[in-house]
C-alpha positions as CSV (number, residue, x, y, z in Angstrom):
1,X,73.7,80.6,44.1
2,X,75.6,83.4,43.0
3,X,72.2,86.0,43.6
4,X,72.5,84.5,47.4
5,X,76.1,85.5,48.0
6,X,75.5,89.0,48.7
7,X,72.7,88.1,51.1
8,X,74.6,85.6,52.8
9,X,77.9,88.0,52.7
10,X,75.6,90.7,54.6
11,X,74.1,87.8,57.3
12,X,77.4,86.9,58.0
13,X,78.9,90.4,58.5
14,X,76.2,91.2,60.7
15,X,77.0,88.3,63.2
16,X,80.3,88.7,63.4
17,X,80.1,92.7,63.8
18,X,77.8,91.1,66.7
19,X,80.0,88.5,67.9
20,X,82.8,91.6,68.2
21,X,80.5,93.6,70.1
22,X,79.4,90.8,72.1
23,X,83.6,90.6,73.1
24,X,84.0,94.2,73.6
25,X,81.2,93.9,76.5
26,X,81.9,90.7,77.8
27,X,82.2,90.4,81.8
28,X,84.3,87.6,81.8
29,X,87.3,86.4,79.5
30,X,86.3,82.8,78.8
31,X,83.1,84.7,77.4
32,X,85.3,87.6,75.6
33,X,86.8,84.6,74.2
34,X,84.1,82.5,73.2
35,X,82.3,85.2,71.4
36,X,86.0,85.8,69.4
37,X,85.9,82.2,68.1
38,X,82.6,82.1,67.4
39,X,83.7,85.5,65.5
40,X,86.3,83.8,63.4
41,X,83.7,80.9,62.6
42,X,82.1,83.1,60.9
43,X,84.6,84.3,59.0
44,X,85.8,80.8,58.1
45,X,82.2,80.7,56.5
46,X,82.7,83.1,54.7
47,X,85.5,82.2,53.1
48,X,84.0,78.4,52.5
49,X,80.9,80.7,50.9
50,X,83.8,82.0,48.6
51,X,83.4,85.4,49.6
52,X,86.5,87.3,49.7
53,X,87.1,91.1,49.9
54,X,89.1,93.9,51.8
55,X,86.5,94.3,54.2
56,X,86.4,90.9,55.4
57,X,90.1,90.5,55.4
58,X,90.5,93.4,57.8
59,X,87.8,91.8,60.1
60,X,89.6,88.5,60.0
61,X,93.0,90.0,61.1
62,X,91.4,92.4,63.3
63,X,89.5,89.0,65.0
64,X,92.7,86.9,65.1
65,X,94.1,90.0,66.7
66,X,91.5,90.2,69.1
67,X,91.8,85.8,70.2
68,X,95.3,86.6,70.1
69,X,95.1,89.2,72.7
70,X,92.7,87.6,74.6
71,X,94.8,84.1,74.9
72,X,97.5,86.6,75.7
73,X,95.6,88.0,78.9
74,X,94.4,84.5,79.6
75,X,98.1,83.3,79.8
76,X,98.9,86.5,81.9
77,X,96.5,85.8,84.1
78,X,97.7,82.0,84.8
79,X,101.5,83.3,85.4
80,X,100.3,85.9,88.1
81,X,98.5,83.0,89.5
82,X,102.2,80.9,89.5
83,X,104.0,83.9,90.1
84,X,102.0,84.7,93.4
85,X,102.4,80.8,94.3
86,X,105.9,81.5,94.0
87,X,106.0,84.6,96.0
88,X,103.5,84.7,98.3
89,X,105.0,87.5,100.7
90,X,105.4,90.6,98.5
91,X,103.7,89.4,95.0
92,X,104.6,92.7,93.2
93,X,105.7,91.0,89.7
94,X,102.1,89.2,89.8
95,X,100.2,92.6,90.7
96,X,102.1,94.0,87.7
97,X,101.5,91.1,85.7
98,X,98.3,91.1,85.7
99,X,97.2,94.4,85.8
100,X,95.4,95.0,82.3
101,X,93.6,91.4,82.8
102,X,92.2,92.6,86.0
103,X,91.2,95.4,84.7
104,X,89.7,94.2,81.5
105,X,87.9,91.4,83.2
106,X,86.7,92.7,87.0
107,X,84.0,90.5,87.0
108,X,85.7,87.0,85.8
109,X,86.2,84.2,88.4
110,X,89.7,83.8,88.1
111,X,90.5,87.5,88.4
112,X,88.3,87.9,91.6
113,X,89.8,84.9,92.8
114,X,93.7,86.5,92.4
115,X,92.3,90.0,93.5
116,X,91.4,87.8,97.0
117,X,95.0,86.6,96.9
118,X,96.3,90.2,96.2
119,X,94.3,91.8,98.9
120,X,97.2,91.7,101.1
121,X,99.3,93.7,99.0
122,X,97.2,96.2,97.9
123,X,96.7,97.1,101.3
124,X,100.3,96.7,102.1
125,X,101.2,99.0,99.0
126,X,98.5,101.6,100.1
127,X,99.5,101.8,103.8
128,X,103.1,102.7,102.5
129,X,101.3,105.4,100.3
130,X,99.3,106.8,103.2
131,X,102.2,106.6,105.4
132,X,104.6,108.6,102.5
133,X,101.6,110.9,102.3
134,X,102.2,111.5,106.0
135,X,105.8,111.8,106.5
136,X,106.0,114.3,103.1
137,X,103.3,116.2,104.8
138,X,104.6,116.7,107.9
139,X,108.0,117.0,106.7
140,X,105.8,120.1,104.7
141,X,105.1,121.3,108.0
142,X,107.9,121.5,109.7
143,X,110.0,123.1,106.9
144,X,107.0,125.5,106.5
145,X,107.4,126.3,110.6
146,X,110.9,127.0,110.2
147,X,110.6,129.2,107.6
148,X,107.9,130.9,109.2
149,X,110.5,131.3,112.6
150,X,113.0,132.6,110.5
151,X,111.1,134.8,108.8
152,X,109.8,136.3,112.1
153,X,113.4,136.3,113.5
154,X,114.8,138.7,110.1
155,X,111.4,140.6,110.9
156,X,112.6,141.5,114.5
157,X,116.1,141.9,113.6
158,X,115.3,144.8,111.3
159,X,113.6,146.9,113.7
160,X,115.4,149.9,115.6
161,X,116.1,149.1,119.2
162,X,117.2,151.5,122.2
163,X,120.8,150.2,122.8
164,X,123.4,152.4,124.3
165,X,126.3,152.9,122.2
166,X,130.1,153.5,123.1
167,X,130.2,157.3,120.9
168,X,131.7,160.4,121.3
169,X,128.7,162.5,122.4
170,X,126.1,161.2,124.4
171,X,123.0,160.6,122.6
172,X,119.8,161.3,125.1
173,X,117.0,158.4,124.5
């Protein structure tokens, strides 16, 4: 038994540096989340194997780390999902909210089905952006133009004119 530890010690590290790979790629995060438990079931083997060593304590914490994360995005992802209920008009808080789950998890059902929900503000948020874009720029303009006319107008002032002038002797011009 005790020759088949270090085999069994090297099986076992090698399917759960799989099953973290596996969550790292995942499309979707009941997959991402799967993959994690099946990760930590390993590592519960492990330690029923009575194997036990630095390396495989770092795994486990960095594992329940990783569930605990997920769980965490899973559970931000079902208060968007009430937020947006809640406030259906301008769903900022929930478009905030959710933000690193949607972008961790494109792909997952859930997510697309929020992103459909969220459509509307998106576009609401990036018509005020265009439209901000717009005024700045031709506020841009304008300020440019009148710097430009004043600049011309100092330009003009600065050249010599022929203007009679109320002197002594007459100047001929």
């Amino acid at each position: 038994l005790d020759i088949a530890k270090p085999r069994v010690a090297e099986e076992l590290r090698g399917l759960i540096a799989r099953a973290r790979i596996s969550v790292d790629r995942a499309s979707t995060l009941d997959s991402a989340l799967s993959y994690a438990k099946e990760a930590q079931s390993y590592l519960e083997q492990t330690r029923s194997v009575g194997l036990s060593d630095d390396a495989l304590t770092r795994m486990h914490n960095e594992i329940n780390q990783m569930v605990s994360d997920l769980q965490n995005q899973e559970e931000q992802l079902l208060q968007a999902g009430m937020v947006y209920t809640r406030n259906k008009t301008w769903p900022a808080s929930a478009w905030r909210m959710s933000q690193d789950v949607r972008n961790r998890f494109p792909n997952d059902p859930k997510v697309v089905a929020l992103n459909q929900k969220l459509a509307s503000y998106r576009q609401a948020v990036t018509l005020f952006k265009v439209i901000a874009g717009l005024v700045a720029l031709i506020l841009l303009v304008v300020l440019s133009l009148k710097g430009w006319n004043s600049y011309q107008r100092y330009i003009i002032s600065l050249t010599p004119t022929a203007t009679l002038t109320p002197t002594l002797t007459p100047t001929l011009t």
